[in-house]
Amino acid sequence: MAACSRRRFLQFAAASPAALLSGCSLFPGKSCSKAHVVVVGGGFGGATAAKYLRLLAPELRVTLIEPKTSYITCPGSNWLFADLTDIRQLTVNYRALSSGYDIKLITDSVSRIDPAGRRLTLAGGQTLGYDRLVLSPGIDFHWNTLPGYDAATAEIYPHAWQAGPQTLLLQRQIQAMPDGGMVLISAPAEPYRCPPGPYERASMIACWLQQHKPRSKVMILDAKTGFSKQKLFEAGWAKYFGYGGGDSMLEWHSIADNPLIELDTATGTLYTDFGDKFQGQVLNIIPPQQAGRIARESGLTDTDGWCPVNAMDSSSRFEKHIHVIGDAARYAPIPKSAFAANSEAKACALAVVSLLKQQAPPDPQWLNACYSLITPEHGISVAGVYGLNAEQRVETVKGAGGLSRGNDEREERLEAGYALGVYRSLVVDSFGSAYST
Ligand SMILES: Cc1cc2nc3c(=O)[nH]c(=O)nc-3n(C[C@H](O)[C@H](O)[C@H](O)COP(=O)(O)OP(=O)(O)OC[C@H]3O[C@@H](n4cnc5c(N)ncnc54)[C@H](O)[C@@H]3O)c2cc1C
């Protein structure tokens, strides 16, 4: 890994706005005017890629394909459980992107990709050619890894891991639960989208229960032995919910050595390998995950279900004209987050424009910053900077990024405010506007 990557990252970040405002000034003298880049998936990864492709090369034709006319952000969706937001505030549409950045929007889904012919087919039957394809289809679930839990059962016991109706269903169930009830959250093994998400969710639910149903409990059954920002979460839980004591409102149990083996859908009971039994009035089961279906069906995934990429230019290891970003791709150790998808999209856009101009892409660097709320006044964060090592693999830049210090009420309050600020700026940066226009 180049020794000065942090400094170079900062230089790039500082140089970018001017370069972007002056269009292709990063690439003097060369144009990619006839080229057509198709972006599949209008989530954080795809929306950002489409926007930055146009900013970097205004002469480029960019088409964004997304089946939904509006997008509900998963970031912020846990805050709903503490009544801090509502679905309307978490919803954006694509008008700012299509009108403000001249991106052609097609409201449909891609049903087939033909990499050899560089064409794709939409569910509606239309076919489309491309010079480069950027794929950001997000995740699908590995159903039935817990026998008895599939897409139909998720309508009774929601995962709420794709924001929208599932989030509202889980919220309604918690609100309808009798005081004294138990909310069970089953958290998956890595890798999955948003590593701290289950723990922020448990915190937000506990906050609400404390006010409205104080005899109730939240229990996390975790397929891992530890989790993101664990010490910070546990310190917060001890402070607000009595965590670690006999009467704690919130409990966390690792069941890594004693996994869940069955869900009795009639009684809402989870059984483990060693015969333990957990019953809840509300079950939030977050299943293991894999890359979105179109990536798998197009032969872009490994046996583990994720898309391997050449991180240098984000191209698929299997198809060089297809670039994969966001949750579907494997950029580990970068976690699967909206912030990371946005960062991967910018590096990808720069690589795609470089390749179209027959120039070598610059060394990429990536950022992740992830804020979680423990209460509305207590925020915590983790941040990381990533670059390429000598083998062209992604590695963490040592000495950059870090965790909240903890145990400082002023900082905790400030970080709760930053959580909202970072959310808003990430949405505006990705979708061109924070609201449905
Ligand atoms: C509860 C929760 C809280 C979270 N909180 C945070 C947070 O605070 N900060 C953070 O950074 N991240 C957070 N995340 C993670 C974040 O939501 C994801 O990492 C991010 O959405 C990934 O972006 P993406 O573009 O890869 O996928 P997505 O955002 O899922 O977008 C994929 C898009 O592709 C479309 N698509 C799929 N298949 C096709 C097809 N065949 N044709 C066309 N379009 C297709 C889908 O409709 C979808 O709109 C959270 C996640 C959850 C579940």
CSV table of C-alpha atoms and ligand atoms in Angstrom, one decimal, residues 40-47 65-68 71 73-79 94 108-111 136-139 160-163 193-194 197-198 200-201 292-294 325-328 336-341 368-372 423 426, ligand 1:
chain,number,residue,atom,x,y,z
A,40,VAL,CA,-28.5,-0.8,-12.8
A,41,GLY,CA,-30.1,-0.1,-9.4
A,42,GLY,CA,-31.0,3.3,-8.0
A,43,GLY,CA,-30.0,2.8,-4.4
A,44,PHE,CA,-27.1,4.7,-2.7
A,45,GLY,CA,-24.5,3.0,-5.0
A,46,GLY,CA,-26.3,3.3,-8.3
A,47,ALA,CA,-27.7,6.8,-7.8
A,65,ILE,CA,-32.5,1.6,-14.5
A,66,GLU,CA,-34.6,1.2,-11.3
A,67,PRO,CA,-38.0,-0.5,-10.9
A,68,LYS,CA,-39.2,1.8,-8.1
A,71,TYR,CA,-36.7,4.9,-2.8
A,73,THR,CA,-33.6,4.8,2.7
A,74,CYS,CA,-32.6,2.0,5.1
A,75,PRO,CA,-30.3,4.6,6.9
A,76,GLY,CA,-32.6,6.4,9.3
A,77,SER,CA,-35.1,3.6,9.2
A,78,ASN,CA,-34.2,2.3,12.7
A,79,TRP,CA,-35.1,5.8,14.1
A,94,TYR,CA,-35.3,10.4,-8.9
A,108,ASP,CA,-38.1,-1.1,-14.9
A,109,SER,CA,-35.9,-3.9,-13.7
A,110,VAL,CA,-33.2,-5.7,-15.6
A,111,SER,CA,-34.1,-9.3,-16.2
A,136,SER,CA,-25.5,-1.9,-7.8
A,137,PRO,CA,-28.5,-4.2,-7.1
A,138,GLY,CA,-28.1,-4.4,-3.3
A,139,ILE,CA,-28.9,-7.6,-1.4
A,160,ALA,CA,-37.3,-5.0,8.1
A,161,TRP,CA,-33.8,-5.1,6.4
A,162,GLN,CA,-35.1,-3.5,3.2
A,163,ALA,CA,-36.8,-0.3,4.3
A,193,ARG,CA,-25.6,-4.9,5.2
A,194,CYS,CA,-25.0,-2.4,8.0
A,197,GLY,CA,-27.8,-1.9,12.3
A,198,PRO,CA,-29.3,-4.6,14.6
A,200,GLU,CA,-29.0,0.5,16.8
A,201,ARG,CA,-32.4,-1.0,16.2
A,292,GLY,CA,-29.1,-9.1,-5.5
A,293,ARG,CA,-30.5,-11.7,-7.9
A,294,ILE,CA,-29.5,-10.1,-11.2
A,325,ILE,CA,-20.4,-1.6,-6.4
A,326,GLY,CA,-22.4,-1.3,-3.1
A,327,ASP,CA,-23.6,-4.1,-0.9
A,328,ALA,CA,-23.6,-6.7,-3.8
A,336,LYS,CA,-21.5,-2.9,3.5
A,337,SER,CA,-23.1,0.5,4.1
A,338,ALA,CA,-24.7,3.4,2.2
A,339,PHE,CA,-21.7,5.6,3.0
A,340,ALA,CA,-19.4,3.0,1.6
A,341,ALA,CA,-21.6,2.4,-1.5
A,368,ASN,CA,-16.8,4.8,5.5
A,369,ALA,CA,-18.4,6.6,8.4
A,370,CYS,CA,-21.2,5.0,10.3
A,371,TYR,CA,-23.2,6.7,13.0
A,372,SER,CA,-25.7,5.0,15.3
A,423,TYR,CA,-27.7,11.2,6.8
A,426,LEU,CA,-25.3,11.5,2.2
B,1,LIG,C1,-31.8,-0.9,9.2
B,1,LIG,C2,-30.7,-0.4,8.4
B,1,LIG,C3,-30.0,0.7,8.7
B,1,LIG,C4,-29.0,1.2,8.0
B,1,LIG,N1,-28.3,2.3,8.4
B,1,LIG,C5,-27.3,2.7,7.7
B,1,LIG,C6,-26.6,3.9,8.1
B,1,LIG,O1,-26.9,4.6,9.1
B,1,LIG,N2,-25.5,4.3,7.3
B,1,LIG,C7,-25.1,3.7,6.2
B,1,LIG,O2,-24.2,4.1,5.6
B,1,LIG,N3,-25.8,2.5,5.8
B,1,LIG,C8,-26.8,2.1,6.5
B,1,LIG,N4,-27.5,0.9,6.1
B,1,LIG,C9,-27.0,0.2,4.9
B,1,LIG,C10,-27.4,0.7,3.6
B,1,LIG,O3,-28.8,0.8,3.5
B,1,LIG,C11,-26.9,-0.1,2.4
B,1,LIG,O4,-25.6,-0.4,2.6
B,1,LIG,C12,-27.1,0.6,1.1
B,1,LIG,O5,-28.5,0.8,0.8
B,1,LIG,C13,-26.4,-0.1,-0.1
B,1,LIG,O6,-26.7,0.6,-1.3
B,1,LIG,P1,-26.8,-0.3,-2.6
B,1,LIG,O7,-26.9,0.7,-3.7
B,1,LIG,O8,-25.7,-1.3,-2.7
B,1,LIG,O9,-28.1,-1.1,-2.5
B,1,LIG,P2,-29.6,-0.6,-2.3
B,1,LIG,O10,-29.7,0.7,-1.6
B,1,LIG,O11,-30.4,-1.7,-1.7
B,1,LIG,O12,-30.1,-0.3,-3.8
B,1,LIG,C14,-30.3,-1.4,-4.7
B,1,LIG,C15,-31.3,-0.9,-5.8
B,1,LIG,O13,-31.2,-1.8,-6.9
B,1,LIG,C16,-32.5,-2.0,-7.4
B,1,LIG,N5,-32.5,-3.3,-8.1
B,1,LIG,C17,-32.3,-4.5,-7.7
B,1,LIG,N6,-32.3,-5.4,-8.7
B,1,LIG,C18,-32.5,-4.7,-9.8
B,1,LIG,C19,-32.7,-5.1,-11.2
B,1,LIG,N7,-32.7,-6.3,-11.6
B,1,LIG,N8,-32.9,-4.1,-12.1
B,1,LIG,C20,-32.9,-2.8,-11.7
B,1,LIG,N9,-32.8,-2.4,-10.4
B,1,LIG,C21,-32.6,-3.3,-9.5
B,1,LIG,C22,-33.4,-2.1,-6.1
B,1,LIG,O14,-34.7,-1.8,-6.5
B,1,LIG,C23,-32.7,-1.0,-5.2
B,1,LIG,O15,-33.4,0.2,-5.3
B,1,LIG,C24,-28.6,0.5,6.8
B,1,LIG,C25,-29.2,-0.7,6.4
B,1,LIG,C26,-30.3,-1.1,7.2
B,1,LIG,C27,-31.0,-2.4,6.8
